[in-house]
Coordinates of C-alpha atoms and ligand atoms in Angstrom, one line a residue:
M1087 CA 13.5 3.8 14.2
C1088 CA 14.9 0.8 12.3
G1089 CA 13.0 -2.3 12.7
I1090 CA 14.1 -6.0 12.7
V1091 CA 12.1 -9.1 12.0
G1092 CA 13.5 -12.6 11.7
Y1093 CA 12.0 -16.1 11.4
I1094 CA 13.2 -19.7 11.5
G1095 CA 10.9 -22.6 11.7
Y1096 CA 8.5 -24.7 9.6
R1097 CA 6.3 -22.0 8.1
E1098 CA 6.9 -19.9 5.0
A1099 CA 9.1 -17.1 6.3
Y1100 CA 8.4 -14.3 3.7
P1101 CA 4.7 -13.6 4.7
I1102 CA 5.7 -13.5 8.4
L1103 CA 8.6 -11.2 7.6
I1104 CA 6.5 -8.8 5.6
K1105 CA 3.6 -8.7 8.1
G1106 CA 6.2 -8.1 10.8
L1107 CA 7.6 -5.2 8.8
H1108 CA 4.1 -3.7 8.5
R1109 CA 3.7 -4.0 12.3
L1110 CA 7.0 -2.1 12.7
E1111 CA 6.1 0.6 10.3
Y1112 CA 5.0 2.9 13.1
R1113 CA 8.6 3.2 14.3
G1114 CA 9.5 5.4 11.3
Y1115 CA 11.8 4.3 8.4
D1116 CA 12.8 5.3 4.9
S1117 CA 13.7 2.0 3.2
A1118 CA 13.0 -1.7 3.7
G1119 CA 14.5 -5.0 2.8
V1120 CA 14.2 -8.7 3.2
A1121 CA 16.6 -11.7 2.9
I1122 CA 15.5 -15.3 2.6
L1123 CA 17.7 -18.4 2.3
N1124 CA 17.0 -20.7 -0.5
N1125 CA 20.4 -22.4 -1.4
K1126 CA 21.8 -19.0 -1.4
I1127 CA 20.8 -15.8 0.3
H1128 CA 18.4 -13.7 -1.8
V1129 CA 18.2 -10.0 -0.8
Y1130 CA 15.5 -7.7 -2.0
K1131 CA 15.5 -4.1 -0.8
C1132 CA 14.5 -0.7 -1.8
K1133 CA 13.9 2.9 -0.7
G1134 CA 10.4 3.7 0.5
K1135 CA 7.7 1.9 2.2
V1136 CA 7.1 -1.8 2.9
A1137 CA 4.4 -1.8 0.2
E1138 CA 7.1 -0.8 -2.3
L1139 CA 9.3 -3.6 -1.1
E1140 CA 6.4 -6.0 -1.7
N1141 CA 6.0 -4.7 -5.3
H1142 CA 9.7 -5.0 -5.8
V1143 CA 9.7 -8.6 -4.8
G1144 CA 6.6 -9.2 -7.0
N1145 CA 6.3 -12.8 -8.1
K1146 CA 9.9 -13.8 -7.4
D1147 CA 10.3 -17.1 -5.7
V1148 CA 10.7 -16.4 -2.0
T1149 CA 10.1 -19.9 -0.8
S1150 CA 12.0 -20.4 2.4
T1151 CA 11.4 -21.2 6.1
I1152 CA 14.2 -18.9 7.3
G1153 CA 14.8 -15.2 6.7
M1154 CA 15.1 -11.8 8.1
A1155 CA 13.8 -8.3 7.2
H1156 CA 14.4 -4.7 8.1
T1157 CA 13.1 -1.2 7.9
R1158 CA 15.9 1.4 7.9
W1159 CA 15.9 4.9 9.3
A1160 CA 19.0 6.4 7.6
T1161 CA 21.9 7.4 9.8
H1162 CA 25.0 6.6 7.7
G1163 CA 24.4 7.1 4.1
E1164 CA 21.2 8.5 2.5
P1165 CA 18.0 6.5 2.3
N1166 CA 18.4 4.6 -1.0
D1167 CA 18.2 1.1 -2.4
I1168 CA 21.9 0.4 -1.8
N1169 CA 22.1 1.6 1.7
A1170 CA 18.9 -0.3 2.7
H1171 CA 19.4 -3.5 4.7
P1172 CA 20.1 -6.5 4.5
H1173 CA 23.8 -6.2 3.5
Y1174 CA 25.9 -9.0 2.1
S1175 CA 29.4 -10.0 3.2
Q1176 CA 32.2 -10.0 0.6
S1177 CA 31.4 -13.5 -0.5
R1178 CA 27.6 -13.0 -0.3
K1179 CA 27.5 -16.1 1.9
L1180 CA 26.5 -14.0 4.9
A1181 CA 23.9 -11.2 5.2
I1182 CA 23.1 -8.9 8.1
I1183 CA 20.4 -6.5 9.3
H1184 CA 21.3 -4.0 12.0
N1185 CA 19.8 -1.4 14.2
G1186 CA 22.1 1.1 15.9
I1187 CA 25.4 2.7 14.9
I1188 CA 28.9 1.2 14.7
E1189 CA 30.9 4.3 15.7
N1190 CA 34.3 3.0 14.8
Y1191 CA 33.2 1.8 11.4
L1192 CA 35.5 4.1 9.4
T1193 CA 38.6 2.7 11.0
L1194 CA 37.4 -0.8 10.5
K1195 CA 36.4 -0.1 6.9
E1196 CA 39.9 1.3 6.1
E1197 CA 41.5 -1.7 7.5
L1198 CA 39.2 -4.1 5.5
I1199 CA 39.7 -2.1 2.3
K1200 CA 43.5 -2.7 2.7
R1201 CA 42.7 -6.4 3.0
G1202 CA 40.8 -6.3 -0.3
H1203 CA 37.2 -5.8 0.8
K1204 CA 35.0 -3.9 -1.6
F1205 CA 32.0 -2.1 -0.2
K1206 CA 28.8 -1.3 -2.0
S1207 CA 27.0 1.0 0.5
N1208 CA 27.9 3.9 2.7
T1209 CA 26.7 2.1 5.8
D1210 CA 28.4 1.1 9.0
T1211 CA 26.4 -2.1 8.9
E1212 CA 28.1 -3.5 5.8
V1213 CA 31.4 -3.0 7.5
L1214 CA 30.4 -5.2 10.3
I1215 CA 29.4 -8.2 8.2
H1216 CA 32.6 -7.9 6.2
L1217 CA 34.5 -7.8 9.4
I1218 CA 32.8 -10.9 10.6
E1219 CA 33.5 -12.8 7.4
D1220 CA 37.1 -11.6 7.4
I1221 CA 37.6 -13.0 10.9
Q1222 CA 35.8 -16.2 10.0
T1223 CA 38.0 -16.9 7.0
N1224 CA 41.3 -15.6 8.2
V1225 CA 41.2 -17.1 11.7
N1226 CA 39.3 -20.1 10.4
I1227 CA 36.7 -20.3 13.0
N1228 CA 32.9 -20.8 12.9
L1229 CA 30.5 -18.0 12.3
I1230 CA 29.3 -17.8 15.9
E1231 CA 32.9 -17.3 17.2
A1232 CA 33.7 -14.9 14.4
T1233 CA 30.6 -12.8 15.2
R1234 CA 31.5 -12.9 18.9
I1235 CA 35.1 -11.7 18.2
A1236 CA 33.9 -9.0 15.8
L1237 CA 31.4 -7.7 18.3
N1238 CA 34.3 -7.3 20.8
E1239 CA 35.9 -5.0 18.3
V1240 CA 33.1 -2.7 17.5
I1241 CA 32.3 0.5 19.4
G1242 CA 28.7 1.6 19.4
A1243 CA 25.2 0.2 19.5
Y1244 CA 23.7 -2.7 17.7
A1245 CA 20.9 -5.2 17.4
I1246 CA 21.8 -7.5 14.6
V1247 CA 20.6 -10.7 12.9
I1248 CA 22.9 -12.7 10.6
L1249 CA 22.0 -15.2 8.0
S1250 CA 24.5 -17.6 6.5
S1251 CA 24.1 -19.8 3.4
D1252 CA 26.5 -22.3 4.9
D1253 CA 24.3 -22.6 7.9
P1254 CA 20.7 -22.9 6.5
D1255 CA 19.3 -23.9 9.9
M1256 CA 20.6 -21.1 12.0
L1257 CA 20.2 -17.4 12.7
I1258 CA 22.6 -15.5 14.9
A1259 CA 21.4 -12.4 16.8
A1260 CA 23.1 -10.0 19.2
R1261 CA 22.3 -6.8 20.9
K1262 CA 24.0 -3.9 22.7
G1263 CA 22.1 -0.7 23.4
S1264 CA 19.4 -1.5 20.8
P1265 CA 16.5 -3.8 21.7
L1266 CA 16.0 -7.3 20.4
I1267 CA 13.4 -9.8 21.3
I1268 CA 13.2 -13.5 20.5
G1269 CA 9.8 -15.2 20.3
V1270 CA 9.9 -18.8 21.3
G1271 CA 7.2 -20.9 19.5
K1272 CA 6.9 -24.6 19.1
D1273 CA 9.6 -25.6 16.6
E1274 CA 10.0 -22.0 15.5
F1275 CA 11.6 -18.8 16.6
F1276 CA 10.8 -15.2 15.8
L1277 CA 13.0 -12.2 16.1
A1278 CA 12.0 -8.6 16.4
S1279 CA 13.1 -5.2 17.6
D1280 CA 9.9 -5.0 19.7
A1281 CA 7.1 -7.4 20.5
T1282 CA 4.5 -6.2 18.0
P1283 CA 5.5 -8.6 15.1
I1284 CA 5.7 -11.5 17.5
V1285 CA 2.6 -11.3 19.6
E1286 CA 0.3 -13.0 17.1
Y1287 CA 2.4 -16.1 17.0
T1288 CA 3.6 -16.6 20.6
K1289 CA 3.5 -14.9 24.0
N1290 CA 6.7 -16.5 25.1
V1291 CA 9.6 -14.2 24.6
V1292 CA 13.2 -13.8 25.6
Y1293 CA 14.6 -10.2 25.9
L1294 CA 18.3 -10.2 24.9
D1295 CA 20.5 -8.2 27.2
D1296 CA 23.4 -6.0 26.2
E1297 CA 26.4 -7.9 24.8
E1298 CA 24.4 -11.1 24.5
L1299 CA 24.5 -13.3 21.4
A1300 CA 21.8 -15.7 20.6
I1301 CA 22.3 -18.8 18.5
I1302 CA 18.9 -19.8 17.1
K1303 CA 18.9 -23.2 15.5
R1304 CA 16.0 -25.0 13.9
N1305 CA 14.7 -27.8 16.1
E1306 CA 17.2 -27.0 18.9
E1307 CA 17.0 -25.1 22.2
L1308 CA 17.8 -21.5 22.1
K1309 CA 21.3 -20.8 23.2
I1310 CA 22.6 -17.5 24.6
K1311 CA 26.1 -16.5 25.5
T1312 CA 27.7 -13.1 26.2
I1313 CA 30.3 -11.7 23.7
K1314 CA 32.8 -12.5 26.4
N1315 CA 31.8 -16.2 25.9
K1316 CA 29.8 -16.8 29.1
E1317 CA 26.9 -19.1 28.7
K1318 CA 23.5 -17.7 29.8
T1319 CA 20.2 -19.4 30.5
P1320 CA 17.4 -17.9 28.4
Y1321 CA 14.6 -16.5 30.6
I1322 CA 11.2 -16.7 29.1
H1323 CA 8.8 -13.8 29.8
K1324 CA 5.1 -13.9 29.0
L1325 CA 3.9 -11.1 26.8
K1326 CA 0.8 -9.2 28.0
L1327 CA 0.3 -7.4 24.7
S1328 CA -3.0 -8.0 22.9
L1329 CA -3.3 -8.1 19.1
N1330 CA -6.3 -5.8 19.2
S1331 CA -4.2 -3.0 20.6
L1332 CA -2.1 -3.1 17.4
E1333 CA -5.0 -2.5 15.1
K1334 CA -6.7 0.7 14.1
S1335 CA -10.1 -0.6 15.2
G1336 CA -12.1 1.4 12.7
Y1337 CA -10.3 4.7 13.2
D1338 CA -8.7 6.4 10.2
H1339 CA -5.4 6.7 12.0
F1340 CA -3.7 5.2 15.1
M1341 CA -3.2 8.7 16.4
L1342 CA -6.9 9.4 16.4
K1343 CA -7.6 6.1 18.0
E1344 CA -5.0 6.8 20.7
I1345 CA -6.4 10.3 21.4
F1346 CA -9.8 8.8 21.9
E1347 CA -8.4 6.0 24.1
Q1348 CA -7.3 8.5 26.7
P1349 CA -10.3 8.1 29.1
R1350 CA -9.3 4.4 29.3
S1351 CA -5.5 4.9 29.3
I1352 CA -5.6 7.5 32.1
R1353 CA -7.9 5.2 34.1
D1354 CA -5.6 2.3 33.5
S1355 CA -2.7 4.4 34.7
F1356 CA -4.2 5.0 38.1
R1357 CA -6.1 1.7 38.4
G1358 CA -5.1 -0.1 41.6
R1359 CA -3.0 2.9 42.6
L1360 CA -5.6 5.3 43.7
N1361 CA -8.5 4.8 46.1
A1362 CA -10.4 8.1 46.5
K1363 CA -12.6 6.6 49.3
T1364 CA -9.8 5.4 51.6
G1365 CA -7.4 8.1 50.5
D1366 CA -4.9 5.6 49.4
V1367 CA -2.4 6.6 46.7
R1368 CA 0.6 4.4 46.0
L1369 CA 2.9 3.3 43.2
G1370 CA 3.6 -0.3 44.1
G1371 CA 6.8 -0.5 41.9
I1372 CA 8.6 2.2 43.8
T1373 CA 7.4 1.7 47.4
E1374 CA 10.8 0.5 48.4
Y1375 CA 12.3 3.8 47.2
E1376 CA 9.8 6.2 48.8
Q1377 CA 12.1 7.0 51.7
K1378 CA 14.9 7.8 49.3
L1379 CA 12.6 10.1 47.4
I1380 CA 11.4 11.8 50.6
N1381 CA 15.0 12.3 51.7
A1382 CA 16.3 13.3 48.3
K1383 CA 17.8 16.8 48.2
R1384 CA 16.7 16.8 44.6
I1385 CA 14.8 14.8 42.0
I1386 CA 16.2 15.0 38.5
I1387 CA 13.9 14.0 35.7
I1388 CA 15.5 13.0 32.4
A1389 CA 13.5 12.5 29.2
C1390 CA 13.2 13.5 25.5
G1391 CA 10.5 14.9 23.4
T1392 CA 6.9 14.6 24.7
S1393 CA 8.1 12.7 27.7
W1394 CA 10.2 15.8 28.6
H1395 CA 7.1 17.9 28.5
A1396 CA 5.4 15.4 30.9
A1397 CA 8.4 15.8 33.1
M1398 CA 7.9 19.5 33.2
V1399 CA 4.3 19.1 34.3
G1400 CA 5.7 16.7 36.9
E1401 CA 8.3 19.3 38.1
Y1402 CA 5.6 21.9 38.7
I1403 CA 3.3 19.5 40.5
I1404 CA 5.9 17.7 42.7
E1405 CA 7.5 21.0 43.8
N1406 CA 4.2 22.5 44.6
L1407 CA 2.8 19.5 46.5
A1408 CA 5.7 17.7 47.9
R1409 CA 8.2 20.6 48.2
I1410 CA 11.1 18.6 46.8
P1411 CA 13.3 20.5 44.3
V1412 CA 13.0 19.0 40.8
E1413 CA 15.2 19.6 37.8
V1414 CA 14.1 18.5 34.4
E1415 CA 16.8 17.8 31.9
Y1416 CA 16.9 16.8 28.2
A1417 CA 18.6 13.4 28.4
S1418 CA 20.8 14.3 25.4
E1419 CA 22.2 17.3 27.2
F1420 CA 22.5 15.7 30.6
R1421 CA 24.6 12.9 29.3
Y1422 CA 27.3 15.1 27.9
R1423 CA 27.5 18.1 30.1
N1424 CA 29.2 16.5 33.1
P1425 CA 26.3 17.2 35.5
V1426 CA 26.6 17.4 39.2
I1427 CA 25.0 14.2 40.5
Y1428 CA 24.9 13.2 44.2
E1429 CA 24.4 9.8 45.7
D1430 CA 21.3 11.1 47.4
D1431 CA 19.8 12.4 44.2
V1432 CA 16.9 10.4 42.8
V1433 CA 16.8 10.4 39.0
I1434 CA 13.5 9.6 37.3
A1435 CA 13.7 8.6 33.6
I1436 CA 10.5 9.0 31.6
S1437 CA 10.2 7.2 28.3
Q1438 CA 7.2 5.9 26.4
S1439 CA 9.2 3.3 24.5
G1440 CA 11.8 2.7 27.2
E1441 CA 14.4 2.5 24.4
T1442 CA 15.4 6.1 23.7
A1443 CA 19.2 6.0 23.3
D1444 CA 19.9 9.4 25.0
T1445 CA 17.7 8.5 28.0
L1446 CA 19.5 5.2 28.3
A1447 CA 22.9 6.8 28.2
A1448 CA 21.8 9.5 30.8
I1449 CA 20.6 6.7 33.1
E1450 CA 24.0 4.9 32.8
L1451 CA 25.8 8.1 33.6
A1452 CA 23.6 8.8 36.7
K1453 CA 24.0 5.2 37.8
S1454 CA 27.7 5.4 37.5
R1455 CA 27.6 8.4 39.9
G1456 CA 25.7 6.4 42.5
A1457 CA 22.2 8.0 42.1
T1458 CA 19.0 6.0 42.5
I1459 CA 17.2 5.7 39.2
L1460 CA 13.5 5.2 38.8
G1461 CA 11.7 4.7 35.5
I1462 CA 8.3 5.7 34.1
C1463 CA 7.9 3.7 31.0
N1464 CA 5.0 2.5 28.8
V1465 CA 6.6 -0.5 27.2
I1466 CA 6.8 -3.5 29.5
G1467 CA 10.2 -5.2 29.5
S1468 CA 11.9 -2.3 27.6
S1469 CA 15.5 -1.5 28.2
I1470 CA 14.9 1.5 30.5
A1471 CA 12.4 -0.5 32.5
R1472 CA 15.0 -3.1 33.0
M1473 CA 17.9 -0.8 33.6
T1474 CA 16.4 1.3 36.4
H1475 CA 16.4 0.4 40.1
A1476 CA 12.6 0.4 40.2
G1477 CA 9.7 2.2 38.4
S1478 CA 6.1 2.4 37.4
Y1479 CA 4.6 1.4 34.1
T1480 CA 2.1 3.8 32.6
H1481 CA -0.2 1.1 31.3
A1482 CA -1.4 3.3 28.3
G1483 CA -1.2 0.3 26.0
P1484 CA 0.8 0.2 22.8
E1485 CA 1.2 3.6 21.2
I1486 CA 1.6 3.2 17.5
G1487 CA 1.2 6.8 16.1
V1488 CA 4.6 8.4 16.1
A1489 CA 3.3 11.5 17.7
S1490 CA 2.8 10.7 21.3
T1491 CA -0.6 11.3 22.8
K1492 CA -2.0 8.9 25.3
A1493 CA 1.5 8.1 26.6
F1494 CA 1.8 11.8 27.6
T1495 CA -1.4 11.9 29.6
A1496 CA -0.5 8.6 31.2
Q1497 CA 3.0 9.9 32.2
V1498 CA 1.4 13.0 33.7
T1499 CA -1.0 10.8 35.6
I1500 CA 1.8 8.8 37.2
L1501 CA 3.6 12.0 38.1
I1502 CA 0.5 13.4 39.8
L1503 CA 0.2 10.1 41.8
L1504 CA 3.8 10.3 42.7
A1505 CA 3.5 14.0 43.9
L1506 CA 0.4 13.1 45.9
R1507 CA 2.1 10.2 47.5
L1508 CA 5.2 12.1 48.5
A1509 CA 3.2 15.0 49.7
K1510 CA 1.1 12.8 51.9
I1511 CA 4.1 11.1 53.5
K1512 CA 5.9 14.3 54.0
G1513 CA 2.8 16.1 55.3
T1514 CA 3.2 18.9 52.8
I1515 CA -0.5 18.7 51.7
S1516 CA -3.6 19.3 53.8
T1517 CA -6.0 16.5 54.1
S1518 CA -8.7 18.4 52.5
K1519 CA -6.6 19.4 49.5
F1520 CA -5.4 15.9 49.2
Y1521 CA -8.9 14.5 49.0
Q1522 CA -10.0 17.3 46.7
I1523 CA -7.3 16.3 44.2
I1524 CA -7.8 12.6 44.4
N1525 CA -11.5 12.9 44.1
E1526 CA -11.1 15.0 41.0
L1527 CA -8.4 12.7 39.6
E1528 CA -10.9 9.8 39.7
L1529 CA -13.3 11.9 37.6
I1530 CA -10.7 12.8 35.0
P1531 CA -11.4 9.9 32.6
D1532 CA -15.0 11.0 32.4
K1533 CA -13.9 14.6 31.9
V1534 CA -11.6 13.6 29.2
E1535 CA -14.5 11.8 27.6
E1536 CA -16.4 15.0 27.8
T1537 CA -13.5 17.0 26.4
L1538 CA -13.3 14.7 23.4
K1539 CA -16.7 16.1 22.3
V1540 CA -15.0 19.2 21.1
D1541 CA -13.7 17.2 18.2
E1542 CA -16.1 18.6 15.6
K1543 CA -15.5 22.2 16.7
V1544 CA -11.7 21.7 16.7
K1545 CA -12.0 20.2 13.2
A1546 CA -13.8 23.4 12.0
I1547 CA -11.1 25.5 13.5
A1548 CA -8.4 23.3 11.9
G1549 CA -10.1 24.0 8.6
K1550 CA -9.5 27.7 9.0
F1551 CA -5.8 27.4 9.9
K1552 CA -4.6 24.4 7.8
D1553 CA -2.6 26.7 5.6
A1554 CA -1.0 28.8 8.4
R1555 CA 2.8 28.9 8.2
N1556 CA 3.4 29.6 11.9
F1557 CA 1.6 29.0 15.2
L1558 CA 2.4 30.2 18.7
Y1559 CA 1.2 28.3 21.8
L1560 CA 1.2 30.2 25.1
G1561 CA 0.5 29.1 28.6
R1562 CA 1.7 29.8 32.1
G1563 CA 2.4 27.6 35.2
Y1564 CA 1.1 24.1 34.6
Y1565 CA -0.1 25.1 31.2
F1566 CA 3.3 26.2 29.9
P1567 CA 4.4 22.6 29.3
V1568 CA 1.0 22.0 27.7
A1569 CA 1.8 24.9 25.3
L1570 CA 5.1 23.2 24.5
E1571 CA 3.4 19.9 23.9
G1572 CA 0.7 21.5 21.7
A1573 CA 3.4 23.2 19.5
L1574 CA 5.4 20.0 19.3
K1575 CA 2.4 18.0 18.2
L1576 CA 1.6 20.4 15.4
K1577 CA 5.1 20.7 14.0
E1578 CA 5.6 16.9 14.2
I1579 CA 2.7 15.9 12.1
S1580 CA 1.6 18.9 10.0
Y1581 CA 5.1 20.4 9.4
I1582 CA 3.8 23.8 10.3
H1583 CA 6.3 25.8 12.3
A1584 CA 5.0 26.1 15.9
E1585 CA 6.6 27.4 19.1
G1586 CA 5.5 27.0 22.6
Y1587 CA 6.3 29.7 25.1
P1588 CA 5.5 30.9 28.6
A1589 CA 2.8 33.4 27.9
A1590 CA 4.5 36.2 29.8
E1591 CA 7.9 35.5 28.2
M1592 CA 6.3 36.2 24.8
K1593 CA 7.0 39.9 25.1
H1594 CA 10.8 39.1 25.2
G1595 CA 10.8 37.9 21.6
P1596 CA 7.9 36.1 20.0
I1597 CA 5.7 39.1 20.2
A1598 CA 7.7 40.5 17.3
L1599 CA 6.1 37.7 15.1
I1600 CA 2.6 38.6 15.9
D1601 CA 0.5 40.2 13.1
H1602 CA -3.0 39.6 11.7
E1603 CA -1.9 36.3 10.2
M1604 CA -0.5 34.7 13.3
P1605 CA -2.7 32.1 15.1
V1606 CA -1.9 32.2 18.8
V1607 CA -3.2 29.3 20.9
F1608 CA -3.7 30.3 24.6
I1609 CA -4.2 27.7 27.3
A1610 CA -6.4 29.9 29.4
P1611 CA -8.6 28.0 31.9
N1612 CA -10.0 30.0 34.8
K1613 CA -7.5 28.8 37.4
G1614 CA -4.0 29.9 38.6
I1615 CA -3.0 33.3 37.3
Y1616 CA -5.9 33.6 35.0
E1617 CA -6.0 37.4 35.1
K1618 CA -2.3 37.6 34.1
V1619 CA -3.0 35.3 31.1
I1620 CA -5.9 37.6 30.1
S1621 CA -3.4 40.5 30.0
N1622 CA -1.2 38.4 27.7
I1623 CA -4.2 37.7 25.5
Q1624 CA -4.8 41.5 25.4
E1625 CA -1.2 42.0 24.3
V1626 CA -1.7 39.6 21.4
K1627 CA -5.0 41.1 20.5
A1628 CA -3.6 44.6 20.5
R1629 CA -1.2 43.4 17.8
K1630 CA -4.0 41.8 15.7
G1631 CA -3.0 38.2 16.4
I1632 CA -5.7 35.6 15.9
I1633 CA -6.6 34.1 19.3
I1634 CA -7.7 30.5 19.8
A1635 CA -8.2 29.9 23.5
I1636 CA -8.7 26.7 25.5
V1637 CA -11.1 27.9 28.3
T1638 CA -13.0 26.5 31.2
K1639 CA -16.6 25.6 30.4
G1640 CA -18.8 28.7 30.9
D1641 CA -16.0 31.2 30.6
T1642 CA -17.2 34.6 29.5
I1643 CA -14.1 36.8 29.8
V1644 CA -11.7 35.1 27.4
K1645 CA -14.6 34.5 25.1
Q1646 CA -15.0 38.2 24.5
L1647 CA -11.3 38.5 23.5
A1648 CA -10.7 35.4 21.6
D1649 CA -11.5 34.7 18.0
Y1650 CA -12.2 31.0 18.8
T1651 CA -12.7 29.3 22.1
I1652 CA -12.6 25.6 22.9
E1653 CA -14.1 24.6 26.2
I1654 CA -12.8 22.0 28.7
P1655 CA -14.6 20.9 31.9
E1656 CA -13.8 22.5 35.2
T1657 CA -11.3 20.7 37.4
E1658 CA -8.4 21.1 39.8
E1659 CA -5.8 23.4 38.5
M1660 CA -2.9 20.9 38.4
L1661 CA -5.1 18.3 36.6
I1662 CA -5.9 20.7 33.8
P1663 CA -3.0 19.5 31.7
L1664 CA -4.8 16.2 31.3
L1665 CA -7.7 18.0 29.8
A1666 CA -6.2 20.9 28.0
T1667 CA -3.8 18.7 26.0
I1668 CA -6.7 16.9 24.3
P1669 CA -8.0 19.7 22.0
L1670 CA -4.4 20.5 21.1
Q1671 CA -3.9 16.9 20.0
L1672 CA -7.1 17.0 18.0
L1673 CA -6.1 20.4 16.4
S1674 CA -2.8 19.0 15.2
Y1675 CA -4.4 15.9 14.0
H1676 CA -7.1 17.6 11.9
I1677 CA -4.7 20.1 10.5
A1678 CA -2.3 17.4 9.5
V1679 CA -5.1 15.3 7.8
M1680 CA -6.3 18.4 5.9
R1681 CA -2.8 19.0 4.7
G1682 CA -2.6 15.5 3.4
C1683 CA 0.2 14.5 5.8
N1684 CA 1.1 11.0 6.9
V1685 CA -0.2 11.4 10.4
D1686 CA 0.9 8.1 11.9
Q1687 CA 4.3 8.2 10.2
P1688 CA 5.4 11.7 9.8
R1689 CA 8.5 12.4 7.6
N1690 CA 11.9 12.0 9.2
L1691 CA 10.5 11.1 12.7
A1692 CA 10.9 7.8 14.5
K1693 CA 8.7 6.5 17.3
S1694 CA 11.6 5.1 19.2
V1695 CA 14.9 6.9 18.8
T1696 CA 17.4 4.3 19.3
V1697 CA 20.4 6.3 18.1
E1698 CA 21.7 9.4 19.7
Ligands
G6P512 C1 10.6 10.4 19.6 C2 9.1 10.3 19.4 C3 8.4 11.2 20.4 C4 8.9 10.9 21.8 C5 10.4 10.9 21.9 C6 10.9 10.4 23.3 O1 11.1 11.7 19.2 O2 8.8 10.6 18.1 O3 7.0 11.0 20.3 O4 8.3 11.8 22.7 O5 11.0 10.2 20.9 O6 10.5 9.0 23.3 P1 10.3 8.1 24.5 O7 10.0 6.8 24.0 O8 11.6 8.1 25.3 O9 9.3 8.7 25.4

């Protein structure tokens, strides 16, 4: 979602800001803007992509060593030039960029209108900067104090940066519920909503915490205080991100690169956590909480989107191996439905970005009810990673394509390790089964590599169905969440309507949709209730549906029924999601490319959904 970049130092700000916006493009946005300070604040902004903003700025003089820039994902007010950020204050001496939502903006706006303020946009953001200026002038205090007081009046979430023409050597930043990172260079500072725009300049970063305000002055030490006016000492973290991981490295799209990275990302997820020879499986980050998990009456997994699908795979595996009841909840539902949460529940939050607003709020709720919260996140230092009692990073590396791919398989890998660990401690798995699974898990990266060889075949199948209007994905057991994920991938990036369903449940509704034009993707490896799935395939075939089946290498039975088959290597049943997902990712990818869709930045979607 919205992206923030800021700079103050000795270099030209504009190129840094624009490059930073490009780095943040993956988050999803619909307008972009920049403000630089050169005697007065110059704001340039427009609807569309960062490239359009660059055209809009053209040859205008943007010389300055201080500035800020923004990509906006519309919430309040349609995506247009006026609603794009930055926004000026009434006097135009201040400007602001903002991620998040000010919930009480209407009340504040009405009050400000009565006091003579005139607003240009429909945004909540513009209200905030007017409020700050109103406090500054009426109470006659400095900008830092005015900002602090204003932030005590707003309800909602924010990451903001403020520029003032009266203070040409200062940027003010603050956060609550929306991430903001400060890069600390030599005689310069960078600001961004995630580390990607900062990493090429410095590895030293400070993560602002909720309700913290940073005063960033040229040639001075960084100062942080809370909005309740308590001084804080900035804590500098070292970024581990590499610049290479933010580039396409020869692939046409980030999504394709990330699909092909999965042998590596899965291996990195279990590296140091799995030793097939000694039979050692452990997740170092949560060792302290293992007993809690073992004694938990229930594990609740909260997540959104693709992470929710990984959670479902986790539910099936943990229940099967460790015999602990697991509930999987959409974070957005959980947070508002007054759920029953006991102190001996363990809540696991899964999130690639670690910033999803609903997941954050669900964690807060569970925490307030005394539950233990663990996190499975990909982004190091993210809000969820910092908010949970303990957790495990997935180590998939930065995921730039909006549609999640390698993060999903990494999350599933962590959940498999967790299930194995708990089952081993609890004694709910036989030694032979345990070794069988971990030996196979070690081989999974190679088998993913082998699976990726279906790419050309999948591309040919994609060519046949690129104009389809609907798709059905069916699977049972561990493959039901895989079907959901396959359908989500397709709709996200190709805009073809797709539904995932438990294969047997199909006859209670979706079967009505099946005719000779309906492609039905079956996840049908020869494990689990294979025969039952074959019956479901027969049911579709009897209604002339077109069958595309993911099958185990060497399968002969499904091959006779299906119109198209895609083979994956043989493996343990519960590890199959790690393989079966791959051709489905490729299928969506190729269909989307053939339809001319923007694969890495699909319309309306955001990589990290920081508003509810
Ligand atoms: C957005 C992204 C999805 C992602 C979901 C949850 O919708 O587009 O790819 O699965 O958010 O994100 P998280 O970062 O919490 O896993």
